[in-house]
Amino acid sequence: MKRTNSTIVGMKKNNNNKLIKLIKILTVTFALMMAIVATNNKHAEASVASDKATIFWAAQRYYHWDGSQQYYLNRIITRESGWNINARNGRYYGLFQTTNVWGRNALDQGWQGMNYIRARYGSPYWAWMHILRTGWY
């Protein structure tokens, strides 16, 4: 079949139209994906804020650790897990990066971690001082 110049020009226009449609689809897809990522980040930030509130409430209510102790508790958890309840480092798991974690939520992990800190160091301040001296707690 012999192609004429008008046929070739028509094919190029058709291919250009398809390319433009593909670019539009990819742009919309990318925008949607970015919106989902932003939404997930907002949920993660809200979850961390909720986890902090839960831990600090329990620290105050049951361990009588005030704002200064909560400051060190925050430093420990931030260092150990970045407030990720699913953080894992080898056999260590959770907010406090402990072994034998029996809870998968912030409150359960909080009880376990705060009990450990109270039993071994007395308070988050002394646990943090130990971390500064040794690199672990």
PDB file of N, CA, C and O in Angstrom, residues 89-131:
ATOM      1  N   ASN A  89      14.105  -4.295  64.791  1.00  0.00           N
ATOM      2  CA  ASN A  89      15.553  -4.330  64.640  1.00  0.00           C
ATOM      3  C   ASN A  89      16.011  -5.683  65.165  1.00  0.00           C
ATOM      4  O   ASN A  89      16.215  -5.858  66.363  1.00  0.00           O
ATOM      5  N   GLY A  90      16.113  -6.635  64.247  1.00  0.00           N
ATOM      6  CA  GLY A  90      16.449  -7.996  64.663  1.00  0.00           C
ATOM      7  C   GLY A  90      15.346  -8.563  65.532  1.00  0.00           C
ATOM      8  O   GLY A  90      14.187  -8.572  65.153  1.00  0.00           O
ATOM      9  N   ARG A  91      15.699  -8.978  66.738  1.00  0.00           N
ATOM     10  CA  ARG A  91      14.694  -9.555  67.635  1.00  0.00           C
ATOM     11  C   ARG A  91      13.971  -8.498  68.477  1.00  0.00           C
ATOM     12  O   ARG A  91      13.075  -8.815  69.247  1.00  0.00           O
ATOM     13  N   TYR A  92      14.354  -7.240  68.309  1.00  0.00           N
ATOM     14  CA  TYR A  92      13.738  -6.157  69.067  1.00  0.00           C
ATOM     15  C   TYR A  92      12.579  -5.570  68.280  1.00  0.00           C
ATOM     16  O   TYR A  92      12.657  -5.404  67.063  1.00  0.00           O
ATOM     17  N   TYR A  93      11.493  -5.237  68.999  1.00  0.00           N
ATOM     18  CA  TYR A  93      10.262  -4.846  68.324  1.00  0.00           C
ATOM     19  C   TYR A  93       9.555  -3.728  69.080  1.00  0.00           C
ATOM     20  O   TYR A  93       9.629  -3.646  70.297  1.00  0.00           O
ATOM     21  N   GLY A  94       8.872  -2.876  68.340  1.00  0.00           N
ATOM     22  CA  GLY A  94       7.955  -1.918  68.927  1.00  0.00           C
ATOM     23  C   GLY A  94       8.560  -0.595  69.342  1.00  0.00           C
ATOM     24  O   GLY A  94       9.701  -0.274  69.012  1.00  0.00           O
ATOM     25  N   LEU A  95       7.751   0.172  70.070  1.00  0.00           N
ATOM     26  CA  LEU A  95       8.135   1.519  70.479  1.00  0.00           C
ATOM     27  C   LEU A  95       9.427   1.546  71.282  1.00  0.00           C
ATOM     28  O   LEU A  95      10.283   2.401  71.082  1.00  0.00           O
ATOM     29  N   PHE A  96       9.572   0.602  72.199  1.00  0.00           N
ATOM     30  CA  PHE A  96      10.717   0.594  73.102  1.00  0.00           C
ATOM     31  C   PHE A  96      11.814  -0.357  72.636  1.00  0.00           C
ATOM     32  O   PHE A  96      12.811  -0.509  73.328  1.00  0.00           O
ATOM     33  N   GLN A  97      11.603  -1.019  71.494  1.00  0.00           N
ATOM     34  CA  GLN A  97      12.575  -1.973  70.953  1.00  0.00           C
ATOM     35  C   GLN A  97      12.981  -2.998  72.009  1.00  0.00           C
ATOM     36  O   GLN A  97      14.148  -3.169  72.347  1.00  0.00           O
ATOM     37  N   THR A  98      11.973  -3.673  72.539  1.00  0.00           N
ATOM     38  CA  THR A  98      12.200  -4.706  73.535  1.00  0.00           C
ATOM     39  C   THR A  98      11.945  -6.077  72.926  1.00  0.00           C
ATOM     40  O   THR A  98      11.405  -6.188  71.836  1.00  0.00           O
ATOM     41  N   THR A  99      12.346  -7.094  73.641  1.00  0.00           N
ATOM     42  CA  THR A  99      12.069  -8.463  73.205  1.00  0.00           C
ATOM     43  C   THR A  99      10.782  -8.939  73.866  1.00  0.00           C
ATOM     44  O   THR A  99      10.332  -8.353  74.851  1.00  0.00           O
ATOM     45  N   ASN A 100      10.234  -9.982  73.335  1.00  0.00           N
ATOM     46  CA  ASN A 100       9.017 -10.583  73.896  1.00  0.00           C
ATOM     47  C   ASN A 100       7.880  -9.575  74.061  1.00  0.00           C
ATOM     48  O   ASN A 100       7.212  -9.531  75.087  1.00  0.00           O
ATOM     49  N   VAL A 101       7.689  -8.754  73.043  1.00  0.00           N
ATOM     50  CA  VAL A 101       6.600  -7.760  73.078  1.00  0.00           C
ATOM     51  C   VAL A 101       5.280  -8.507  73.044  1.00  0.00           C
ATOM     52  O   VAL A 101       5.031  -9.324  72.172  1.00  0.00           O
ATOM     53  N   TRP A 102       4.411  -8.224  74.018  1.00  0.00           N
ATOM     54  CA  TRP A 102       3.148  -8.932  74.085  1.00  0.00           C
ATOM     55  C   TRP A 102       1.982  -8.085  73.599  1.00  0.00           C
ATOM     56  O   TRP A 102       0.852  -8.528  73.593  1.00  0.00           O
ATOM     57  N   GLY A 103       2.234  -6.873  73.167  1.00  0.00           N
ATOM     58  CA  GLY A 103       1.164  -6.024  72.663  1.00  0.00           C
ATOM     59  C   GLY A 103       1.524  -5.417  71.323  1.00  0.00           C
ATOM     60  O   GLY A 103       2.679  -5.117  71.058  1.00  0.00           O
ATOM     61  N   ARG A 104       0.529  -5.252  70.507  1.00  0.00           N
ATOM     62  CA  ARG A 104       0.764  -4.661  69.182  1.00  0.00           C
ATOM     63  C   ARG A 104       0.202  -3.253  69.080  1.00  0.00           C
ATOM     64  O   ARG A 104       0.128  -2.691  68.015  1.00  0.00           O
ATOM     65  N   ASN A 105      -0.207  -2.668  70.210  1.00  0.00           N
ATOM     66  CA  ASN A 105      -0.687  -1.293  70.183  1.00  0.00           C
ATOM     67  C   ASN A 105       0.148  -0.459  71.152  1.00  0.00           C
ATOM     68  O   ASN A 105       0.915  -0.988  71.962  1.00  0.00           O
ATOM     69  N   ALA A 106      -0.006   0.852  71.068  1.00  0.00           N
ATOM     70  CA  ALA A 106       0.838   1.754  71.853  1.00  0.00           C
ATOM     71  C   ALA A 106       0.665   1.551  73.359  1.00  0.00           C
ATOM     72  O   ALA A 106       1.650   1.565  74.101  1.00  0.00           O
ATOM     73  N   LEU A 107      -0.552   1.364  73.815  1.00  0.00           N
ATOM     74  CA  LEU A 107      -0.761   1.234  75.256  1.00  0.00           C
ATOM     75  C   LEU A 107      -0.109  -0.030  75.806  1.00  0.00           C
ATOM     76  O   LEU A 107       0.600   0.017  76.816  1.00  0.00           O
ATOM     77  N   ASP A 108      -0.300  -1.153  75.134  1.00  0.00           N
ATOM     78  CA  ASP A 108       0.329  -2.402  75.602  1.00  0.00           C
ATOM     79  C   ASP A 108       1.847  -2.299  75.576  1.00  0.00           C
ATOM     80  O   ASP A 108       2.525  -2.709  76.520  1.00  0.00           O
ATOM     81  N   GLN A 109       2.382  -1.753  74.494  1.00  0.00           N
ATOM     82  CA  GLN A 109       3.830  -1.589  74.413  1.00  0.00           C
ATOM     83  C   GLN A 109       4.319  -0.581  75.444  1.00  0.00           C
ATOM     84  O   GLN A 109       5.407  -0.717  76.000  1.00  0.00           O
ATOM     85  N   GLY A 110       3.483   0.423  75.711  1.00  0.00           N
ATOM     86  CA  GLY A 110       3.824   1.412  76.728  1.00  0.00           C
ATOM     87  C   GLY A 110       3.941   0.803  78.105  1.00  0.00           C
ATOM     88  O   GLY A 110       4.885   1.075  78.846  1.00  0.00           O
ATOM     89  N   TRP A 111       2.964  -0.043  78.457  1.00  0.00           N
ATOM     90  CA  TRP A 111       3.036  -0.719  79.764  1.00  0.00           C
ATOM     91  C   TRP A 111       4.328  -1.512  79.869  1.00  0.00           C
ATOM     92  O   TRP A 111       5.032  -1.445  80.878  1.00  0.00           O
ATOM     93  N   GLN A 112       4.616  -2.278  78.837  1.00  0.00           N
ATOM     94  CA  GLN A 112       5.795  -3.129  78.886  1.00  0.00           C
ATOM     95  C   GLN A 112       7.077  -2.299  78.982  1.00  0.00           C
ATOM     96  O   GLN A 112       7.947  -2.568  79.802  1.00  0.00           O
ATOM     97  N   GLY A 113       7.171  -1.281  78.131  1.00  0.00           N
ATOM     98  CA  GLY A 113       8.377  -0.447  78.137  1.00  0.00           C
ATOM     99  C   GLY A 113       8.546   0.354  79.413  1.00  0.00           C
ATOM    100  O   GLY A 113       9.650   0.444  79.965  1.00  0.00           O
ATOM    101  N   MET A 114       7.455   0.928  79.901  1.00  0.00           N
ATOM    102  CA  MET A 114       7.554   1.729  81.127  1.00  0.00           C
ATOM    103  C   MET A 114       7.811   0.849  82.349  1.00  0.00           C
ATOM    104  O   MET A 114       8.542   1.260  83.262  1.00  0.00           O
ATOM    105  N   ASN A 115       7.258  -0.352  82.373  1.00  0.00           N
ATOM    106  CA  ASN A 115       7.567  -1.281  83.469  1.00  0.00           C
ATOM    107  C   ASN A 115       9.049  -1.625  83.472  1.00  0.00           C
ATOM    108  O   ASN A 115       9.685  -1.692  84.526  1.00  0.00           O
ATOM    109  N   TYR A 116       9.589  -1.861  82.275  1.00  0.00           N
ATOM    110  CA  TYR A 116      11.020  -2.169  82.154  1.00  0.00           C
ATOM    111  C   TYR A 116      11.861  -0.997  82.666  1.00  0.00           C
ATOM    112  O   TYR A 116      12.791  -1.178  83.461  1.00  0.00           O
ATOM    113  N   ILE A 117      11.519   0.204  82.222  1.00  0.00           N
ATOM    114  CA  ILE A 117      12.280   1.385  82.635  1.00  0.00           C
ATOM    115  C   ILE A 117      12.196   1.581  84.144  1.00  0.00           C
ATOM    116  O   ILE A 117      13.204   1.825  84.812  1.00  0.00           O
ATOM    117  N   ARG A 118      11.005   1.454  84.705  1.00  0.00           N
ATOM    118  CA  ARG A 118      10.844   1.639  86.148  1.00  0.00           C
ATOM    119  C   ARG A 118      11.623   0.571  86.926  1.00  0.00           C
ATOM    120  O   ARG A 118      12.320   0.883  87.896  1.00  0.00           O
ATOM    121  N   ALA A 119      11.537  -0.677  86.486  1.00  0.00           N
ATOM    122  CA  ALA A 119      12.215  -1.762  87.195  1.00  0.00           C
ATOM    123  C   ALA A 119      13.739  -1.652  87.099  1.00  0.00           C
ATOM    124  O   ALA A 119      14.454  -1.907  88.075  1.00  0.00           O
ATOM    125  N   ARG A 120      14.228  -1.279  85.952  1.00  0.00           N
ATOM    126  CA  ARG A 120      15.684  -1.279  85.759  1.00  0.00           C
ATOM    127  C   ARG A 120      16.346   0.041  86.134  1.00  0.00           C
ATOM    128  O   ARG A 120      17.454   0.047  86.671  1.00  0.00           O
ATOM    129  N   TYR A 121      15.693   1.175  85.828  1.00  0.00           N
ATOM    130  CA  TYR A 121      16.340   2.480  86.020  1.00  0.00           C
ATOM    131  C   TYR A 121      15.620   3.396  87.006  1.00  0.00           C
ATOM    132  O   TYR A 121      16.199   4.382  87.448  1.00  0.00           O
ATOM    133  N   GLY A 122      14.368   3.122  87.278  1.00  0.00           N
ATOM    134  CA  GLY A 122      13.609   3.965  88.191  1.00  0.00           C
ATOM    135  C   GLY A 122      12.792   5.029  87.492  1.00  0.00           C
ATOM    136  O   GLY A 122      11.686   5.336  87.906  1.00  0.00           O
ATOM    137  N   SER A 123      13.352   5.603  86.432  1.00  0.00           N
ATOM    138  CA  SER A 123      12.643   6.659  85.713  1.00  0.00           C
ATOM    139  C   SER A 123      13.227   6.811  84.300  1.00  0.00           C
ATOM    140  O   SER A 123      14.348   6.373  84.031  1.00  0.00           O
ATOM    141  N   PRO A 124      12.476   7.461  83.425  1.00  0.00           N
ATOM    142  CA  PRO A 124      12.998   7.713  82.078  1.00  0.00           C
ATOM    143  C   PRO A 124      14.282   8.550  82.083  1.00  0.00           C
ATOM    144  O   PRO A 124      15.158   8.347  81.247  1.00  0.00           O
ATOM    145  N   TYR A 125      14.393   9.466  83.037  1.00  0.00           N
ATOM    146  CA  TYR A 125      15.610  10.282  83.111  1.00  0.00           C
ATOM    147  C   TYR A 125      16.836   9.393  83.272  1.00  0.00           C
ATOM    148  O   TYR A 125      17.826   9.543  82.555  1.00  0.00           O
ATOM    149  N   TRP A 126      16.782   8.461  84.221  1.00  0.00           N
ATOM    150  CA  TRP A 126      17.946   7.603  84.465  1.00  0.00           C
ATOM    151  C   TRP A 126      18.167   6.611  83.327  1.00  0.00           C
ATOM    152  O   TRP A 126      19.303   6.251  83.016  1.00  0.00           O
ATOM    153  N   ALA A 127      17.093   6.199  82.671  1.00  0.00           N
ATOM    154  CA  ALA A 127      17.244   5.349  81.483  1.00  0.00           C
ATOM    155  C   ALA A 127      17.963   6.123  80.383  1.00  0.00           C
ATOM    156  O   ALA A 127      18.854   5.598  79.710  1.00  0.00           O
ATOM    157  N   TRP A 128      17.591   7.403  80.220  1.00  0.00           N
ATOM    158  CA  TRP A 128      18.230   8.232  79.190  1.00  0.00           C
ATOM    159  C   TRP A 128      19.707   8.473  79.539  1.00  0.00           C
ATOM    160  O   TRP A 128      20.564   8.448  78.658  1.00  0.00           O
ATOM    161  N   MET A 129      20.003   8.695  80.809  1.00  0.00           N
ATOM    162  CA  MET A 129      21.399   8.878  81.222  1.00  0.00           C
ATOM    163  C   MET A 129      22.216   7.621  80.902  1.00  0.00           C
ATOM    164  O   MET A 129      23.361   7.706  80.460  1.00  0.00           O
ATOM    165  N   HIS A 130      21.607   6.467  81.095  1.00  0.00           N
ATOM    166  CA  HIS A 130      22.287   5.211  80.768  1.00  0.00           C
ATOM    167  C   HIS A 130      22.528   5.118  79.260  1.00  0.00           C
ATOM    168  O   HIS A 130      23.613   4.697  78.831  1.00  0.00           O
ATOM    169  N   ILE A 131      21.543   5.514  78.468  1.00  0.00           N
ATOM    170  CA  ILE A 131      21.707   5.508  77.004  1.00  0.00           C
ATOM    171  C   ILE A 131      22.869   6.404  76.611  1.00  0.00           C
ATOM    172  O   ILE A 131      23.693   6.031  75.758  1.00  0.00           O
TER     173      ILE A 131
END
